[in-house]
Amino acid sequence: MNYLEALRLQLEWGADEALLEAPQNRFLARPAPTPPAVVAEKLVRAPARSLAAALPPGPAAAERIAAGCKSLEELRAALEDFTGCALKDTATQLVFADGAAATNLILIGEAPGGDEDRIGRPFVGLAGQLLDKMLASIGLDRTKLRIVNVVPWRPPGNRAPTDSEIAVCLPFLRRHVELVAPKCAVLLGAVAAKALLPGAGAAGIRRLRGQWKTLEWSGLAAPIACLPTYHPAYLLRTPAAKRDSWHDLIALRQWLNDGEI
Ligand code: URA
């Protein structure tokens, strides 16, 4: 294999930027995974309760862990310790959230990209700069709202998070929303819409955008008004969509004014 092919292969695997001078094997620092034969043996012999401990935590365990978090600090610590999402192994760090801890407005994006992975804050790259301008155009900035992603670790090569990655991170996102307790949520892009509006999300973001919906689940103190709109990264690729996006921003400003938020 020549050097060019080797580089292409790395790109395909998601290694699309150099972070450190020397390569670092992040899997070495973690305990070695249980060999499949041992897991299989445990599957046959172990009673159901100890079986859960032998397998990586799935959405049900994530649900229990997230539900036990009584503050955003506890939620962050729980995510730092969580081993049920393989994205954590390839990401540089957890990208938890940005902005106010108690606010009436939360913005929900998809997943951190390369800049966010390096810096540890959501929406700090090009899409984030556009988002800041969009917010400023309706008199908002990050200090007045909360910004979080569906998935808090960067997927390799900036691919979209898979359904199982979303499913295992969703209990943490929902708990995040419960703890912030906003009155309004803006869903940035198709992944956030699909994760939080599972029925409506199938319609696709082009049909959904600009239509007010309601978020409701048992852990929420009160239903939350919710506005799906385009993701700023999509707007960078598709400037013609900015016109619709502008209508959504005006609708958001109006909603916030009506509620005196
Ligand atoms: N795109 C997202 O969805 N989230 C980020 O934090 C950055 C880019």
Coordinates of C-alpha atoms and ligand atoms in Angstrom, one line a residue:
M1 CA 0.0 0.0 0.0
N2 CA 1.5 3.4 -0.9
Y3 CA 1.4 6.4 1.4
L4 CA -1.5 8.0 -0.3
E5 CA -3.7 4.9 0.0
A6 CA -2.7 4.6 3.6
L7 CA -3.8 8.2 4.2
R8 CA -7.1 7.6 2.4
L9 CA -7.7 4.6 4.6
Q10 CA -7.2 6.6 7.7
L11 CA -9.7 9.2 6.4
E12 CA -12.3 6.5 5.7
W13 CA -11.8 5.4 9.4
G14 CA -12.5 8.9 10.5
A15 CA -8.9 9.9 11.4
D16 CA -9.2 13.2 9.6
E17 CA -7.0 15.5 11.6
A18 CA -3.7 15.3 13.6
L19 CA -4.3 16.2 17.2
L20 CA -1.0 15.2 18.8
E21 CA 2.6 14.8 17.7
A22 CA 2.6 11.1 18.5
P23 CA -0.2 8.5 18.1
Q24 CA -2.1 7.7 21.3
N25 CA -3.9 4.4 21.8
R26 CA -6.9 5.4 23.9
F27 CA -8.0 1.8 24.3
L28 CA -4.9 0.9 26.3
A29 CA -5.9 3.1 29.2
R30 CA -9.3 1.3 29.5
P31 CA -9.7 -2.2 31.0
A32 CA -9.5 -4.9 28.4
P33 CA -12.9 -5.9 27.1
T34 CA -14.2 -9.3 28.4
P35 CA -13.3 -12.0 25.8
P36 CA -16.4 -13.2 23.9
A37 CA -15.9 -16.7 25.2
V38 CA -16.1 -15.5 28.8
V39 CA -19.2 -13.4 28.1
A40 CA -20.8 -16.5 26.3
E41 CA -20.0 -18.6 29.4
K42 CA -21.5 -16.0 31.7
L43 CA -24.6 -15.9 29.5
V44 CA -25.1 -19.6 30.0
R45 CA -24.3 -19.8 33.7
A46 CA -24.9 -16.5 35.4
P47 CA -28.2 -15.5 36.9
A48 CA -29.9 -12.5 35.2
R49 CA -28.7 -9.9 37.8
S50 CA -25.0 -10.5 37.5
L51 CA -25.4 -10.8 33.7
A52 CA -26.1 -7.0 33.4
A53 CA -22.7 -6.4 35.0
A54 CA -20.9 -8.5 32.4
L55 CA -22.3 -6.6 29.4
P56 CA -21.7 -2.9 28.5
P57 CA -24.5 -0.7 29.8
G58 CA -27.3 -0.2 27.3
P59 CA -30.2 2.3 27.1
A60 CA -32.0 0.8 30.2
A61 CA -28.9 1.2 32.3
A62 CA -28.3 4.7 30.9
E63 CA -31.9 5.5 31.9
R64 CA -31.3 4.4 35.5
I65 CA -28.0 6.2 35.8
A66 CA -29.4 9.4 34.3
A67 CA -32.6 9.3 36.4
G68 CA -30.4 9.2 39.6
C69 CA -28.6 12.5 38.7
K70 CA -30.0 15.3 40.8
S71 CA -28.0 18.1 39.3
L72 CA -26.2 19.0 36.1
E73 CA -22.9 18.4 37.9
E74 CA -24.0 14.9 38.7
L75 CA -25.1 14.4 35.2
R76 CA -21.7 15.5 33.8
A77 CA -19.9 13.2 36.3
A78 CA -22.2 10.3 35.3
L79 CA -21.4 10.8 31.6
E80 CA -17.6 11.1 32.4
D81 CA -17.9 7.6 34.0
F82 CA -20.3 6.1 31.5
T83 CA -18.9 3.2 29.4
G84 CA -21.9 2.3 27.3
C85 CA -21.1 4.4 24.2
A86 CA -18.1 3.5 22.1
L87 CA -17.9 7.1 20.8
K88 CA -16.2 7.9 24.0
D89 CA -13.3 5.7 23.1
T90 CA -12.5 7.7 19.9
A91 CA -13.4 11.2 21.1
T92 CA -10.8 13.5 22.8
Q93 CA -13.2 14.5 25.5
L94 CA -16.8 14.9 26.6
V95 CA -18.6 17.9 25.2
F96 CA -21.3 18.4 27.9
A97 CA -23.0 21.8 27.2
D98 CA -22.6 25.5 27.1
G99 CA -24.5 28.5 28.4
A100 CA -26.9 29.1 31.3
A101 CA -27.8 26.2 33.7
A102 CA -31.2 27.6 34.4
T103 CA -32.9 29.2 31.4
N104 CA -36.2 29.1 29.5
L105 CA -34.5 28.3 26.2
I106 CA -32.5 25.2 25.2
L107 CA -30.9 24.5 21.8
I108 CA -30.3 20.9 20.9
G109 CA -27.8 20.0 18.2
E110 CA -26.5 16.7 16.8
A111 CA -23.0 15.8 17.9
P112 CA -19.7 17.6 18.5
G113 CA -17.4 18.1 15.5
G114 CA -13.6 18.4 15.4
D115 CA -13.4 21.9 16.9
E116 CA -15.8 21.0 19.7
D117 CA -14.0 17.8 20.4
R118 CA -10.7 19.7 20.8
I119 CA -12.1 22.6 22.9
G120 CA -14.8 20.7 24.9
R121 CA -17.7 23.1 24.2
P122 CA -20.6 22.6 21.7
F123 CA -20.9 24.7 18.5
V124 CA -17.5 26.5 18.5
G125 CA -16.6 25.7 14.9
L126 CA -17.9 27.3 11.7
A127 CA -21.5 26.1 12.3
G128 CA -21.2 27.5 15.8
Q129 CA -20.1 30.9 14.6
L130 CA -23.1 31.0 12.3
L131 CA -25.3 29.9 15.2
D132 CA -23.9 32.8 17.3
K133 CA -24.7 35.3 14.4
M134 CA -28.2 33.8 14.1
L135 CA -28.9 34.2 17.8
A136 CA -27.5 37.7 17.8
S137 CA -29.9 38.7 15.0
I138 CA -32.8 38.1 17.4
G139 CA -31.0 39.6 20.4
L140 CA -29.8 36.4 22.1
D141 CA -26.4 35.1 23.1
R142 CA -25.1 32.0 24.8
T143 CA -25.3 33.4 28.3
K144 CA -29.1 33.5 28.0
L145 CA -29.7 29.9 26.9
R146 CA -28.5 26.4 27.1
I147 CA -26.8 24.5 24.2
V148 CA -26.4 20.8 24.2
N149 CA -26.1 17.9 21.7
V150 CA -28.0 14.7 21.3
V151 CA -24.7 12.8 21.5
P152 CA -21.9 14.3 23.7
W153 CA -18.9 12.7 22.0
R154 CA -17.6 13.3 18.5
P155 CA -18.4 10.5 16.1
P156 CA -15.3 9.6 14.1
G157 CA -14.9 11.5 10.9
N158 CA -18.0 13.6 11.7
R159 CA -20.3 10.9 10.6
A160 CA -23.9 11.0 11.8
P161 CA -24.5 9.2 15.1
T162 CA -26.1 5.8 14.7
D163 CA -29.5 4.9 16.1
S164 CA -27.9 2.8 18.8
E165 CA -25.5 5.6 19.8
I166 CA -28.5 8.0 20.0
A167 CA -30.6 5.5 22.0
V168 CA -27.9 5.0 24.7
C169 CA -27.3 8.8 25.0
L170 CA -30.9 9.8 24.9
P171 CA -31.7 9.2 28.6
F172 CA -28.8 11.7 29.5
L173 CA -30.1 14.3 27.0
R174 CA -33.6 14.0 28.4
R175 CA -32.3 14.3 32.0
H176 CA -30.3 17.3 30.9
V177 CA -33.6 18.9 29.6
E178 CA -35.4 18.0 32.8
L179 CA -32.7 19.5 35.0
V180 CA -32.6 22.8 33.0
A181 CA -36.4 22.8 32.8
P182 CA -36.7 25.3 29.9
K183 CA -40.1 26.4 28.4
C184 CA -38.9 26.2 24.8
A185 CA -36.5 23.9 22.9
V186 CA -35.1 24.5 19.4
L187 CA -34.2 21.3 17.7
L188 CA -31.3 22.0 15.3
G189 CA -31.5 19.5 12.4
A190 CA -32.8 16.1 11.5
V191 CA -30.9 14.1 14.2
A192 CA -32.3 16.2 17.1
A193 CA -35.8 16.2 15.6
K194 CA -35.7 12.4 15.1
A195 CA -34.4 11.8 18.6
L196 CA -36.9 13.9 20.5
L197 CA -39.9 13.8 18.1
P198 CA -39.8 10.1 17.2
G199 CA -43.2 10.1 15.4
A200 CA -42.8 13.4 13.7
G201 CA -39.1 13.0 13.1
A202 CA -39.8 10.5 10.3
A203 CA -41.3 13.3 8.3
G204 CA -37.9 14.8 7.7
I205 CA -36.6 18.2 8.8
R206 CA -37.7 20.0 5.6
R207 CA -41.3 19.2 6.3
L208 CA -41.0 19.6 10.1
R209 CA -39.1 22.9 10.3
G210 CA -41.0 25.9 11.4
Q211 CA -43.8 23.9 12.9
W212 CA -44.3 24.2 16.7
K213 CA -44.5 20.9 18.5
T214 CA -44.6 19.9 22.2
L215 CA -42.1 17.8 24.1
E216 CA -43.7 15.7 26.7
W217 CA -42.4 12.7 28.8
S218 CA -43.0 11.5 32.3
G219 CA -39.8 13.1 33.9
L220 CA -40.6 16.6 32.6
A221 CA -42.2 19.0 35.2
A222 CA -44.2 20.6 32.3
P223 CA -44.5 20.2 28.6
I224 CA -42.0 22.2 26.5
A225 CA -42.8 24.1 23.3
C226 CA -40.4 23.0 20.6
L227 CA -39.4 24.3 17.3
P228 CA -37.5 22.1 14.8
T229 CA -35.3 24.1 12.3
Y230 CA -32.4 23.6 10.1
H231 CA -28.9 22.8 11.5
P232 CA -26.4 25.7 11.0
A233 CA -24.0 23.2 9.2
Y234 CA -26.8 22.6 6.7
L235 CA -27.2 26.3 6.2
L236 CA -23.5 26.6 5.5
R237 CA -23.8 24.0 2.7
T238 CA -27.2 25.3 1.5
P239 CA -27.3 29.1 1.7
A240 CA -30.7 29.1 0.0
A241 CA -32.2 27.5 3.1
K242 CA -31.3 30.6 5.2
R243 CA -34.5 32.3 4.2
D244 CA -36.6 29.5 5.9
S245 CA -34.3 29.6 8.8
W246 CA -34.8 33.3 9.2
H247 CA -38.6 32.8 9.3
D248 CA -38.0 30.2 12.1
L249 CA -35.8 32.7 14.0
I250 CA -38.5 35.4 13.8
A251 CA -41.1 32.8 15.0
L252 CA -38.9 32.0 17.9
R253 CA -38.4 35.7 18.8
Q254 CA -42.1 36.2 18.7
W255 CA -42.8 33.2 20.9
L256 CA -40.2 34.4 23.4
N257 CA -41.7 37.9 23.4
D258 CA -45.2 36.5 23.9
G259 CA -44.0 34.5 26.8
E260 CA -41.9 37.5 28.0
I261 CA -38.9 35.3 28.0
Ligands
URA1 N1 -22.7 20.4 15.2 C1 -23.5 20.0 16.2 O1 -24.6 19.5 16.0 N2 -23.1 20.2 17.4 C2 -21.9 20.8 17.7 O2 -21.6 21.0 18.9 C3 -21.1 21.3 16.6 C4 -21.6 21.1 15.3

